[in-house]
Structures are given as structure tokens and as C-alpha cells.
Coordinates of C-alpha atoms (C1' of nucleotides) in Angstrom, one line a residue:
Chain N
X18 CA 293.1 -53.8 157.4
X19 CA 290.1 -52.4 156.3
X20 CA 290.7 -48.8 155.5
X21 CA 294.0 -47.2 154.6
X22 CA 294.5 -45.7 157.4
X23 CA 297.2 -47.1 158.7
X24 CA 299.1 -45.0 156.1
X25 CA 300.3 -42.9 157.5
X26 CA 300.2 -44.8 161.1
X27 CA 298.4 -42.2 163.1
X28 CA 301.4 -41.0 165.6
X29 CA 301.8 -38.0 168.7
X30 CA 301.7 -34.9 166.6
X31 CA 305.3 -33.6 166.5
X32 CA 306.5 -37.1 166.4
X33 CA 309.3 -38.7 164.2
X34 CA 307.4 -39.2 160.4
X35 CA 306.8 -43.1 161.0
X36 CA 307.7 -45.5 157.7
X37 CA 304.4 -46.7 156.2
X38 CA 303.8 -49.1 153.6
X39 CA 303.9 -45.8 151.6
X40 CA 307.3 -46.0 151.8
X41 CA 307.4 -42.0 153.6
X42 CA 304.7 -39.4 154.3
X43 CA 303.9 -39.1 150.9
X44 CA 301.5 -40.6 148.7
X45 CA 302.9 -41.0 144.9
X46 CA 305.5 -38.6 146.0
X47 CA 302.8 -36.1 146.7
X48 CA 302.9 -34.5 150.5
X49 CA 300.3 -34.1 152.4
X50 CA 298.8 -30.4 152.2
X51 CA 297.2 -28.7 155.1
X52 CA 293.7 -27.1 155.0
X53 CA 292.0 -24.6 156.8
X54 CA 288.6 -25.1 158.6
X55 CA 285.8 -24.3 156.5
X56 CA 288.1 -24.3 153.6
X57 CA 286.5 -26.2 150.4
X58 CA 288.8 -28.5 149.2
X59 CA 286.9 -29.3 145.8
X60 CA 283.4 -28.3 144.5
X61 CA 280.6 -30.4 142.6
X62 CA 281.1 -29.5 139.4
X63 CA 284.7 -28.5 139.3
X64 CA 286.0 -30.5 136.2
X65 CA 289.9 -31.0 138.3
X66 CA 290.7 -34.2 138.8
X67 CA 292.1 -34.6 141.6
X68 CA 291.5 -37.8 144.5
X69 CA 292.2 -36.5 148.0
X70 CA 293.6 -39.2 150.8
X71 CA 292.8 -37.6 153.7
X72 CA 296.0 -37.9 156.7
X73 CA 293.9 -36.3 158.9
X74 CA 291.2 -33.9 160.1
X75 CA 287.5 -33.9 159.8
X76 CA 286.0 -33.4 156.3
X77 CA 282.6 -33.1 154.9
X78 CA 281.4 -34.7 151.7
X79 CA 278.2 -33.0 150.5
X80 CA 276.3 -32.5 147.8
X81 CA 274.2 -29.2 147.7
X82 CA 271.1 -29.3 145.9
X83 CA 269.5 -25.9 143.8
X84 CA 267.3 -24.4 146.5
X85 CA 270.2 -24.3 149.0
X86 CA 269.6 -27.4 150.8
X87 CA 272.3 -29.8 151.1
X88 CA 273.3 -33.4 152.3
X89 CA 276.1 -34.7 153.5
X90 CA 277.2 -37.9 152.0
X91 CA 280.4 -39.0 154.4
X92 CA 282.4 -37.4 157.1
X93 CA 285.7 -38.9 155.6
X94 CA 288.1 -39.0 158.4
X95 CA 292.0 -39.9 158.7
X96 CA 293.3 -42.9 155.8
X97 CA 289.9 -42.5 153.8
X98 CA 290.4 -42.3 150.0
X99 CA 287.8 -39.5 148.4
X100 CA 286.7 -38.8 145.0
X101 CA 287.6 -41.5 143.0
X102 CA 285.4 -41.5 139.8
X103 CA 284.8 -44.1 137.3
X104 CA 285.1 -41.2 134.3
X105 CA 286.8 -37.8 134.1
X106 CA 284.3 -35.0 134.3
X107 CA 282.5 -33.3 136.8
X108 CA 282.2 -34.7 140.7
X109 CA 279.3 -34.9 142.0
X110 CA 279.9 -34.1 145.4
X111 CA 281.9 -31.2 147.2
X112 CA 284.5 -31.4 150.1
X113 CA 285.3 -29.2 153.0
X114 CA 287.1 -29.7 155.7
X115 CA 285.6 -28.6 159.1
X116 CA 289.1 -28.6 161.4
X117 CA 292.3 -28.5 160.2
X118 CA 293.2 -30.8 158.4
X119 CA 296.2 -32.4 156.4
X120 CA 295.0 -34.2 152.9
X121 CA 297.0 -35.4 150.0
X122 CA 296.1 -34.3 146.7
X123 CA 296.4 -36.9 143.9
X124 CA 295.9 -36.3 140.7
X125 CA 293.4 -39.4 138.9
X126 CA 295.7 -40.3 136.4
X127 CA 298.9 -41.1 138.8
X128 CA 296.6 -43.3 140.9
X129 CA 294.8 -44.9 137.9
X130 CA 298.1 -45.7 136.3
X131 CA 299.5 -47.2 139.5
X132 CA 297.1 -49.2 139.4
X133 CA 296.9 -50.7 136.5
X134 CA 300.5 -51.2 137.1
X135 CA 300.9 -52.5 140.3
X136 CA 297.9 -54.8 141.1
X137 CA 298.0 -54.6 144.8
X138 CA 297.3 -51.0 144.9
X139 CA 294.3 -51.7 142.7
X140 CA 292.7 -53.9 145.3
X141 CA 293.5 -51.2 147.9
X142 CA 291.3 -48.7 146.3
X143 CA 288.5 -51.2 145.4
X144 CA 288.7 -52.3 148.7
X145 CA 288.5 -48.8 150.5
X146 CA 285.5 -48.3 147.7
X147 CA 283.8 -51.0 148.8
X148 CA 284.0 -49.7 152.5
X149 CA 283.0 -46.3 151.7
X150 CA 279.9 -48.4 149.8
X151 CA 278.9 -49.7 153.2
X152 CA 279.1 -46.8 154.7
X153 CA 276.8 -45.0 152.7
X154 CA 274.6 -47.8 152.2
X155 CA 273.9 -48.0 155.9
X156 CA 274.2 -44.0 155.5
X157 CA 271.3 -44.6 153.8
X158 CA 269.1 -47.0 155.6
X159 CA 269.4 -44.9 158.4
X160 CA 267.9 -41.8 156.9
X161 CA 265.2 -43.9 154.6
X162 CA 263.9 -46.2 158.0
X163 CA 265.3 -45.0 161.2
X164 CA 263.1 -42.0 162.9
X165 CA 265.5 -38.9 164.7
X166 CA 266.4 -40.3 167.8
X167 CA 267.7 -44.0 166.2
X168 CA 268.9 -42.3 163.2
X169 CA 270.8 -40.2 165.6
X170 CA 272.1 -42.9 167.9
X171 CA 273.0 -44.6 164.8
X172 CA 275.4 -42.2 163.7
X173 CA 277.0 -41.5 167.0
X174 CA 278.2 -44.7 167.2
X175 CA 279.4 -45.1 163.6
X176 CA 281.3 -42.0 164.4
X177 CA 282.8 -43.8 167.6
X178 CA 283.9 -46.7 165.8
X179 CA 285.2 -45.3 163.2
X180 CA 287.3 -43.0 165.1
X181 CA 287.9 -45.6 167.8
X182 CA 289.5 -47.1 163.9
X183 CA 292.1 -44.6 164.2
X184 CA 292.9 -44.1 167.3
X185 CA 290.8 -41.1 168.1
X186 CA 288.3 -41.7 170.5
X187 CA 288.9 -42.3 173.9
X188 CA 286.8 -44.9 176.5
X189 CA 284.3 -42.3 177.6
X190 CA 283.6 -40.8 174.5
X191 CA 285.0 -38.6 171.8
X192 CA 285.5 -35.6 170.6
X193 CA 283.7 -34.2 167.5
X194 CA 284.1 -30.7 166.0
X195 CA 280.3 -31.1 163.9
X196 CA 277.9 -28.4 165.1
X197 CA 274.0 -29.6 164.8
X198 CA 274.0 -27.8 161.7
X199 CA 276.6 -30.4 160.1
X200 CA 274.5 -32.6 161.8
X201 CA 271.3 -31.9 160.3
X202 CA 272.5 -31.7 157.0
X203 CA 274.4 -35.5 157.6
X204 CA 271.1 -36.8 159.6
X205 CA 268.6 -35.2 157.0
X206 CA 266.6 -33.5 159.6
X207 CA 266.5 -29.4 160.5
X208 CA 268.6 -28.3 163.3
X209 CA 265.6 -27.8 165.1
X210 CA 264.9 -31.0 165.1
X211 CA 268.1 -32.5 166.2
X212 CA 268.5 -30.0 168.9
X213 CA 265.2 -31.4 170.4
X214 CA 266.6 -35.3 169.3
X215 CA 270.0 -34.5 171.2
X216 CA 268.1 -32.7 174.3
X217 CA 265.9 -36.2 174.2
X218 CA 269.0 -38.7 173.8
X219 CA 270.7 -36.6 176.8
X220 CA 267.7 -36.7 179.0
X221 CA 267.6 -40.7 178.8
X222 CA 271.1 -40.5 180.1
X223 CA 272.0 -42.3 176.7
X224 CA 274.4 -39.5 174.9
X225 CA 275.6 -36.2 175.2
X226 CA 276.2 -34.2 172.0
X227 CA 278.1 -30.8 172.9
X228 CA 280.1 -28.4 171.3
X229 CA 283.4 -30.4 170.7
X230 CA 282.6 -33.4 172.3
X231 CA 280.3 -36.7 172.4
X232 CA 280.2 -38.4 175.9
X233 CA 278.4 -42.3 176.3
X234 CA 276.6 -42.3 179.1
X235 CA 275.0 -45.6 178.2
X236 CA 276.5 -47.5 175.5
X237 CA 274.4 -50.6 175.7
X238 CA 271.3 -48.7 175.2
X239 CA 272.1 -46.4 172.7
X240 CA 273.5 -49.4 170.7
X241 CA 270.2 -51.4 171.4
X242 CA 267.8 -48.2 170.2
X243 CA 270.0 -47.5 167.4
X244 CA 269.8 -51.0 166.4
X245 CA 273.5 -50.8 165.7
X246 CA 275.8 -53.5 164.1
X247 CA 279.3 -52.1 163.3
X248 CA 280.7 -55.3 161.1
X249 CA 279.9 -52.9 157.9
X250 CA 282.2 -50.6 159.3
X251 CA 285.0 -53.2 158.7
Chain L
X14 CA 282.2 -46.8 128.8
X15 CA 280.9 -46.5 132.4
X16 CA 279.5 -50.2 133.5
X17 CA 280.3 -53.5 132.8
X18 CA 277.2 -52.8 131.2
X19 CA 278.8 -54.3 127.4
X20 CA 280.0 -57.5 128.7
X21 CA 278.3 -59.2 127.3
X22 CA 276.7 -57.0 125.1
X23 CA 273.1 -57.3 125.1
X24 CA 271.4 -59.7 122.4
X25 CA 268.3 -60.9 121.2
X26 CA 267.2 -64.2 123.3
X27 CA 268.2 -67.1 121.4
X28 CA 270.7 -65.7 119.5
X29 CA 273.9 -66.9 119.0
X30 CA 276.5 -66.0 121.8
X31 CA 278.0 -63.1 121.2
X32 CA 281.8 -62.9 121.9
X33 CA 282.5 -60.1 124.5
X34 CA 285.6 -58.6 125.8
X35 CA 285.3 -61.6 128.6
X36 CA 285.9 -63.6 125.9
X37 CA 282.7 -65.6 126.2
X38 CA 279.6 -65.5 127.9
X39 CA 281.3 -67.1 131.1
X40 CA 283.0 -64.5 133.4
X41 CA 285.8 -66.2 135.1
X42 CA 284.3 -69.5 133.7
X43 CA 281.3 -68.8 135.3
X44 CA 278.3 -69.3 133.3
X45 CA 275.7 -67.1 134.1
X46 CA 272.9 -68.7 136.3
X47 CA 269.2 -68.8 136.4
X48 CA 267.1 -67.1 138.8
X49 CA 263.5 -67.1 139.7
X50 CA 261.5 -63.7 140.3
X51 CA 261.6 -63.7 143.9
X52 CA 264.5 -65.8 145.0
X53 CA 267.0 -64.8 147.1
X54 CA 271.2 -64.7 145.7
X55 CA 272.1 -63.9 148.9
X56 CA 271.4 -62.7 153.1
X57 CA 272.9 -60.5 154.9
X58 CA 275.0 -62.4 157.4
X59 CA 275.5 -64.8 154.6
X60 CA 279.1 -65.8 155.3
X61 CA 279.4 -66.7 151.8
X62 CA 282.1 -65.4 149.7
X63 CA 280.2 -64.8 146.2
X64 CA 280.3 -61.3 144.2
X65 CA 277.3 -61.1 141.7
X66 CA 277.5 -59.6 138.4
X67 CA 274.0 -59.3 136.5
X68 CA 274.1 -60.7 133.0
X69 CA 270.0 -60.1 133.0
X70 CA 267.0 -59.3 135.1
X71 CA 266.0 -56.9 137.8
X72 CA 267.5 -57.5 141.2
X73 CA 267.0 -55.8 144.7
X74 CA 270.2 -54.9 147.0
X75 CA 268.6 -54.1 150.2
X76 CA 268.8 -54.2 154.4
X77 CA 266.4 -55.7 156.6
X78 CA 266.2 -54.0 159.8
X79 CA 264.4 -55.7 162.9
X80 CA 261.5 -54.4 163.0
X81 CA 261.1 -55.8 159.8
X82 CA 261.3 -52.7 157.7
X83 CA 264.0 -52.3 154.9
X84 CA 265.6 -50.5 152.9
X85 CA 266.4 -50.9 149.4
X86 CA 269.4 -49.5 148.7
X87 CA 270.0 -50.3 144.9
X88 CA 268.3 -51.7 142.0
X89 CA 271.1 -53.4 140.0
X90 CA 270.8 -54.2 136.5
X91 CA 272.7 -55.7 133.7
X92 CA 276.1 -55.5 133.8
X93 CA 276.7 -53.9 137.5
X94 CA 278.8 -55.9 140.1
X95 CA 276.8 -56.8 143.7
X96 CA 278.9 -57.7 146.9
X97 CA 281.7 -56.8 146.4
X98 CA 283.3 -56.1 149.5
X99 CA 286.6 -54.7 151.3
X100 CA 287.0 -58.3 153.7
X101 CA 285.6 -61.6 153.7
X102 CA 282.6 -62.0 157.1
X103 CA 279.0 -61.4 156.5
X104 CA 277.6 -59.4 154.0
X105 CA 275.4 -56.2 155.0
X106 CA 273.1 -56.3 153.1
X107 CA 270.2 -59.2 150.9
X108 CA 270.3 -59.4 146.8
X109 CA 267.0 -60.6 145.7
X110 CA 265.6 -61.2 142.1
X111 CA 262.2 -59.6 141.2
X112 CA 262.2 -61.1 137.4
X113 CA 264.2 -63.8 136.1
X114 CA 267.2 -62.6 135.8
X115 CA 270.7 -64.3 135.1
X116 CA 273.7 -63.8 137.1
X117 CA 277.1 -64.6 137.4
X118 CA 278.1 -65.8 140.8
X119 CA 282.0 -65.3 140.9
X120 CA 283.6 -66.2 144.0
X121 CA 285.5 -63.4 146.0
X122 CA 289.1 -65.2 146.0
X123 CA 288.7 -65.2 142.1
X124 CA 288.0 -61.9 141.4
X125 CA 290.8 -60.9 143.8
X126 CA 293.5 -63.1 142.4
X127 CA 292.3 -61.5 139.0
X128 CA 292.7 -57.9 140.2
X129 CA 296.0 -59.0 141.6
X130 CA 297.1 -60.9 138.6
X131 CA 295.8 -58.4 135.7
X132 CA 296.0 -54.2 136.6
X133 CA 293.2 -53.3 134.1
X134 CA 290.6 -55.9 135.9
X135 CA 290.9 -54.1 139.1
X136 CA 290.4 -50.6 137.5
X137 CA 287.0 -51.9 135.4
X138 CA 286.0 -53.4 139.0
X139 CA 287.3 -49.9 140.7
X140 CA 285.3 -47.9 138.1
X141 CA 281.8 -49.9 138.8
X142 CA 282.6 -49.3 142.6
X143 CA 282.7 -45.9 142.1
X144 CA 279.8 -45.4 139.9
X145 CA 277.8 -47.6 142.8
X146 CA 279.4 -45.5 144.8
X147 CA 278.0 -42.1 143.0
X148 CA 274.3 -43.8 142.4
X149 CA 274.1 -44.7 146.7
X150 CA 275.4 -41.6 146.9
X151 CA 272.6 -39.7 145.2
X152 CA 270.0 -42.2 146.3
X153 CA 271.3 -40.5 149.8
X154 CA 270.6 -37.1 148.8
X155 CA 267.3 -38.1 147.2
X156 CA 265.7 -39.7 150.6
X157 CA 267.8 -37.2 152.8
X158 CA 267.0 -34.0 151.1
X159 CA 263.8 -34.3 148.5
X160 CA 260.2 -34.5 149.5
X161 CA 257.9 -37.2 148.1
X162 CA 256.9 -36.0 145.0
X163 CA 260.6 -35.1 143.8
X164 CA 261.9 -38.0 145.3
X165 CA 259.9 -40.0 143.4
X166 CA 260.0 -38.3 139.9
X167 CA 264.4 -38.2 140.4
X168 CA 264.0 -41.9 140.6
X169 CA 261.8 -42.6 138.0
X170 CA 264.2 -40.5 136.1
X171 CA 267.4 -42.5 137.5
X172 CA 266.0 -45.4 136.5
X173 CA 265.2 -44.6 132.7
X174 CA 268.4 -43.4 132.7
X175 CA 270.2 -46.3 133.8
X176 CA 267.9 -48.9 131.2
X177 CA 268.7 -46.8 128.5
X178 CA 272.4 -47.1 129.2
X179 CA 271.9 -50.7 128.5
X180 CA 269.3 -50.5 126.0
X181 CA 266.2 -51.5 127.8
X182 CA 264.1 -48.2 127.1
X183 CA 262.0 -46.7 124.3
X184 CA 261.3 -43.5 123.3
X185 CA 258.1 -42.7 125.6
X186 CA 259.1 -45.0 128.9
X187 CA 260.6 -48.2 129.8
X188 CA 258.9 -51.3 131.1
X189 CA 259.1 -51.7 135.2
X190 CA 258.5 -54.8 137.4
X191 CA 258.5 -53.2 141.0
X192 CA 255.7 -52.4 142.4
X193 CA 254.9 -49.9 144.7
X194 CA 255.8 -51.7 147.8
X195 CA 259.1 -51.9 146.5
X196 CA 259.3 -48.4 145.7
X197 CA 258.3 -47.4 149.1
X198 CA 261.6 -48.9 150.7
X199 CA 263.6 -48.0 148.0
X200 CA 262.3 -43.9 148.7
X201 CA 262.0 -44.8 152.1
X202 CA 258.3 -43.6 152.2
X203 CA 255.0 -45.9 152.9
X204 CA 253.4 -47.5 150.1
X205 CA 250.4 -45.6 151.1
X206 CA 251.9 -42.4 150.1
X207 CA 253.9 -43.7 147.4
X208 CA 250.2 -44.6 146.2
X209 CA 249.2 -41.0 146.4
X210 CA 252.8 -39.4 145.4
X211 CA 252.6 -41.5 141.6
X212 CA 248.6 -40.5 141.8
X213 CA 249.5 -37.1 141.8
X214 CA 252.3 -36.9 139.5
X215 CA 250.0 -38.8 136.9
X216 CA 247.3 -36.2 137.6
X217 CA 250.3 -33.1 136.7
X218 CA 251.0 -35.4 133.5
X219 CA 254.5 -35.5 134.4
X220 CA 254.9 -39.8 134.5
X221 CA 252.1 -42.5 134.5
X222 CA 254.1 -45.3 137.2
X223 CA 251.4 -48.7 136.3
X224 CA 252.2 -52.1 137.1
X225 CA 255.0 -53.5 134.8
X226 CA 255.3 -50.1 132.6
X227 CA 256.5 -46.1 133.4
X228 CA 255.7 -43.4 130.6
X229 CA 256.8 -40.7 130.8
X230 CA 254.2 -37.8 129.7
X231 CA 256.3 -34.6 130.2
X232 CA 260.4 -35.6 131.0
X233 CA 261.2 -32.2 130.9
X234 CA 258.9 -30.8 133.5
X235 CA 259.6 -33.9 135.0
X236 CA 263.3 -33.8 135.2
X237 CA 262.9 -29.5 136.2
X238 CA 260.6 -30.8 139.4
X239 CA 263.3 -33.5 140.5
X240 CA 266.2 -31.9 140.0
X241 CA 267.7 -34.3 138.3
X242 CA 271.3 -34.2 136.5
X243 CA 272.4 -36.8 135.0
X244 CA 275.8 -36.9 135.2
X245 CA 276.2 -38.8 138.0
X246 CA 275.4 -42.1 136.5
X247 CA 278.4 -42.1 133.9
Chain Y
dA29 C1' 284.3 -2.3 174.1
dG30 C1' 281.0 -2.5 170.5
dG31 C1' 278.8 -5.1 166.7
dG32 C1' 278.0 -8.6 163.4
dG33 C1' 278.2 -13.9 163.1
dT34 C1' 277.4 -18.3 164.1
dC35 C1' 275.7 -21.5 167.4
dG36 C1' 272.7 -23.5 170.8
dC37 C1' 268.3 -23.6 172.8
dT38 C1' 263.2 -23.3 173.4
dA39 C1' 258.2 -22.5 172.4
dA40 C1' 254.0 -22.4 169.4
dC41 C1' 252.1 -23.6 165.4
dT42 C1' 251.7 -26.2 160.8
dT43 C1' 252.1 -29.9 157.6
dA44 C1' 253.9 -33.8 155.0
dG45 C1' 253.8 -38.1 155.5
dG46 C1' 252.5 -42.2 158.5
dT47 C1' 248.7 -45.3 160.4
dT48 C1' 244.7 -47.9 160.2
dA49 C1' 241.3 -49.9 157.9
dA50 C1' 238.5 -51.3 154.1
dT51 C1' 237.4 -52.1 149.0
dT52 C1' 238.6 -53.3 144.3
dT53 C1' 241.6 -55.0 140.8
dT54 C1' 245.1 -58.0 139.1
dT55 C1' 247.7 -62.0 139.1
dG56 C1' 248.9 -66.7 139.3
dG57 C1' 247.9 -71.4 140.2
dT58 C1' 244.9 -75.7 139.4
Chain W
dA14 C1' 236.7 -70.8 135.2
dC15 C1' 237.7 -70.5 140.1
dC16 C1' 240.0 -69.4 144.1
dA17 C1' 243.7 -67.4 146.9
dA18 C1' 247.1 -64.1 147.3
dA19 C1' 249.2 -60.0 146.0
dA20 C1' 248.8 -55.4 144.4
dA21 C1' 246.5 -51.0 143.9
dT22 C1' 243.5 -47.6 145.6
dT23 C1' 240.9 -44.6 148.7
dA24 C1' 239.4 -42.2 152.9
dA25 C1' 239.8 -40.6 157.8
dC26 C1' 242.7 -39.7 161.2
dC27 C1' 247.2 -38.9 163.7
dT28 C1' 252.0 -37.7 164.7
dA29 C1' 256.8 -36.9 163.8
dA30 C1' 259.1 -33.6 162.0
dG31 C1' 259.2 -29.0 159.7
dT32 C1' 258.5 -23.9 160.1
dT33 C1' 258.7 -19.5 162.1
dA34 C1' 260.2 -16.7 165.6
dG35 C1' 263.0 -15.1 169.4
dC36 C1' 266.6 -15.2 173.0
dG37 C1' 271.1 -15.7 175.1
dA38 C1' 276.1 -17.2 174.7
dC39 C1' 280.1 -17.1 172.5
dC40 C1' 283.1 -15.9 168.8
dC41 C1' 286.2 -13.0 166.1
dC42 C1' 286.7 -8.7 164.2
dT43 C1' 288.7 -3.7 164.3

DNA sequence: AGGGGTCGCTAACTTAGGTTAATTTTTGGT
DNA sequence: ACCAAAAATTAACCTAAGTTAGCGACCCCT
């Protein structure tokens, strides 16, 4: 498996708590705690040390910049492991969740003891490192060499593969609480901008972006202007 | 200490071996290996199952898109750890050399057995992840969020930073191989406008960028302009 | 039910950065 | 010392994306 996110195994909401390789629905005997939309789960700069595993929800990773401006790094999603730094200090980087969601808090120095005492675990978290690495890397391509509408299509289709991941998206399409703001700020573009790249992308019958929900219309298509290939995703 | 940076610790060329916390200079039993400005470690889609780790040199990490553009997406220098990644299957992304450099080519299986076998291994491997993570991350914001002439002044910033961690800068600058075509895909900009971006930063007497060597004329106007905090690299 | 917010959408205009093309300088090989 | 190739540089022009401005549609308050 690639990400931890088969732990917890995503399940009906309401269901029995499942047994995960956890060993229950907490994480180092810490329980999951729910956030609020638009809540701010940690800010650049706070000096707490906390890692947060997110169980589920949509979340923003972001770093703002002095004038106001900000970009968003990740949209870490159900089983992804946030915030792990290499020192103590300051992050770098703030979180928020945008629905509710349910995240476990950990503090550094449980998980970096577990791991230096239990070497599995260790190669868990370099492993889910080494995804998110991918992810931004390609994050990054696509900003620094893909114009809107590719850079656009690009992302759409990481989101639908890494929801599809986790069981969240359905065959049609998915649904997706970002507004074109969030957008924007992930795509580094003005809303403007990607309002007139999503109007574009839904005239060529390619993808529909709306409030709440992202429809294919064309999957092939948008996969072959996006020049998408989702083995970095694994 | 933040990278692998001190192992081994740098020397003068032709010195003796040093003895390093690796216990030589082999890493695994892997000498270090020679590498020609120019020559290619590894592809994307390489199904080879190598992890780098830079004993010398300046090396490229970068994606080649279609069309042919790229994108460079890190510059890795002594002592940082290349490849690693969560599965085996084709990498994402090309490590090149642009000097000689010297590298440790350590097989994936190895490294994983020794983060299995040894808890503090995998935490010195988890810590470089996430300092890669934090630089990709910023390199993100950078193209994302900063226009030419900031982008451009943060990295030249970045990278004196990052030489002086491992004790390849002076007082006044640092020595530099890339030229400005490589700049351009690591800013994600044209070498054209890269051109006139480190034309007009030279002309503000902020940083004179010339082939092989960056001074820097006024770091703290410099560093005020970009932005740049340097936390992020620790 | 009125009012302040955010969000989506569009149009008109501006600009930072891309494109094309050509010249000079530097570098590396023989 | 000579040649070929790569790197730097500049100018003129163009376009993708940013900026400013304004208008409805929904919220969620109280």
C-alpha cells in the first residue's frame, strides 16, 4: 500500500470502528479529533509540535507569503501523514481543514520514538514521505511548465485518483468541497483566471468544475491534454 | 544536524579518509562512484531500484515532460538522499550530474532492510525526506506565488544557504555551475527572461549571477526583495 | 425579511513574461 | 591556434495571464 490510508479502513459512517493495523481507531493511543471547516489546525510559525494523520476530511496545506498571497502546497486527504519535520521549531507551512474533518493529533516525539523503536513504522513514515515528495514534485512541474488549462486538467485528475485511493470518488466523477479560490491559490493562477480555464475545460465537454462536485465528461481527453501519468501517485 | 550533509564530512581532496559516523567512506559498502558533468544516474521510468546519496558534485533532479520542456525540481548536493521512494516501479523523475560529482548508488532493498533492521537509520532517512520535503515545498511557493525577479533572488538565496550548510561558500558568494538554461527550468521561466531577470538584479546591485560564480553585492536588500526565511532548510 | 459575506461569473484593459530571431562571447576538443 | 558547439546577450514583437470593476446568486446571521 502506498499511503496509510488504509488505517483506519475507510467504512459507512456510522459503521462498527473496523480493526486496523493500528490495532483500534487510535493512533499511539491518541483519537482522532474532529475539526470544523475553515478551522486552522496549525499555523506556520507555531513552535507546537504536533504531526496530524488525517482520518478524514479535506484539508489545506499552505504557506502564506507577507503581502497576503498564499500557495497551497497539498490538499492532504484521508490516511495522509502531515507535518513531519526533520528538527523541532517552527513549520513552515499552515493547515486548515476546508469540510469537517476528523485528524489525529500526534505529538513529534511519540512518533519519532516509535520509530526508532519499532522499525516498521519507520519505513511507513518514510514511505508516506516519499509519496507526499512525489506529489509535490509533480505539484510543482505542473505550475513551473504546464499553462492553466493543463495545469488545471492535471490536477483534476490527481484529485480523482487520489480520492478514487480511498474510496471517494465515484465512476462519473467526484465530489470536491474546493471553491476556485482554493483553487487558485493550489493552481497558482487568480480566480479570474481559473473561472475562465474551468468555463474553457467545460465548453470542450472535457470537465465540469462546480460548487461541490467535479463531473468527467471526457476522461481520455482530459488525461491526454493534461499529459497525465498517475504511477507517482502510487 | 539537518542533512546527511556530515557523512562524510567534507575534506580536502587527497586527504586521508576521514572516518565518519558510516564508519568509512563506503555507505552500506558502497564506495562512492564517479560521475562525469553531464551524465545521467538515472531516467524516469527507470525500473531500477537505486537510491542516490551525493558524497560530491552538483546534480539535477528533474521531469521531462513531452513536449520536451522540464522541470527541475531540485538541485541536490552533498550529503542529500535522491530516489528514494514509497514502492519499487519507475521512478518519476531524471538525476543528472552537471560537475563531477561522486555518488553513492545504494540499492533500495538495502536501505530498507537497514531501516527495518536499525530504528535510528530510518529516522536520519525520515529527517532528509522531510527536509526535501520542506525545500520542494518552498520551491512550490517560489514558482507558484513570486514573480521573476523574487523568484530568482529567493533562489539564489536558497542556494547559498544550502552550500554553506556544507561548507562550499565564502564570505561574498559561492561558486555556481548552472547556467541560465538550467535556472530557467528550475524557476520555471524562459532563459530569455531569466537573461533579463539576473540583468536587472545585477543592475539594482543586489547579486551579480556569471558563469561558474554568484556574489552577492547587497544580501540584505536581497534577502528583504525575496522574501526569504531561512528556516525552512534546517 | 433585510444586510453583510462569500462565491461564481463576465467584460475591458494592462502587463509580465514568452517567442522569435540574430549577434557575440565562452568553452572545449584536436 | 582553430573550429564547433554551447552559453550569454539583446531587441522587437506577441500573448497568456493578471488587474480592475461590476453584477447576480446564495449563504448565514439576527
Amino acid at each position: 500500500m502506498q499511503t496509510l490510508s488504509q488505517y483506519p479502513a475507510p467504512r459507512p459512517p456510522g459503521g462498527t470502528p473496523s480493526q486496523t493495523e493500528w490495532g483500534n481507531n487510535d493512533i499511539l493511543g491518541i483519537a482522532a479529533r474532529p475539526y470544523k471547516p475553515h478551522s486552522i489546525l496549525c499555523r506556520q510559525d507555531d513552535e507546537e509540535d504536533t504531526i496530524f494523520i488525517i482520518k478524514s476530511g479535506w484539508t489545506l496545506l499552505y504557506r502564506g507569503l507577507p503581502d497576503g498571497d498564499r500557495q497551497i502546497i497539498d490538499t492532504p486527504l484521508q490516511g495522509d501523514i502531515v507535518g513531519f519535520r526533520s528538527v523541532p521549531g517552527p513549520r513552515f507551512a499552515s493547515l486548515a481543514a476546508i469540510t469537517d474533518a476528523a485528524v489525529h493529533p500526534i505529538p513529534r516525539k511519540a512518533l519519532t520514538d516509535l520509530i526508532l523503536s519499532e522499525g516498521s513504522f519507520g519505513s511507513k513514515i518514510a514511505r508516506s514521505l516519499a509519496r507526499t515528495n512525489a506529489i509535490v514534485a509533480e505539484h510543482l512541474v505542473n505550475v513551473g511548465r504546464r499553462n492553466a488549462m493543463r495545469r488545471t486538467a492535471h490536477f483534476l485528475l490527481e484529485l480523482e485518483e487520489r480520492l478514487t485511493k480511498v474510496g471517494l470518488s465515484a465512476e462519473g466523477g467526484y465530489d470536491c468541497p474546493l471553491t476556485q479560490n482554493e483553487l487558485a491559490d493550489i493552481l497558482g493562477m487568480t480566480p479570474i483566471h481559473v473561472n475562465r480555464t474551468l468555463r474553457e475545460l467545460r465548453r470542450a465537454e472535457l470537465v465540469s468544475f462546480k460548487t461541490g462536485h467535479v463531473e468527467m465528461l471526457n476522461r481520455k481527453s482530459l488525461i491526454k491534454l493534461a499529459g497525465f501519468e498517475k504511477e507517482y501517485l502510487s
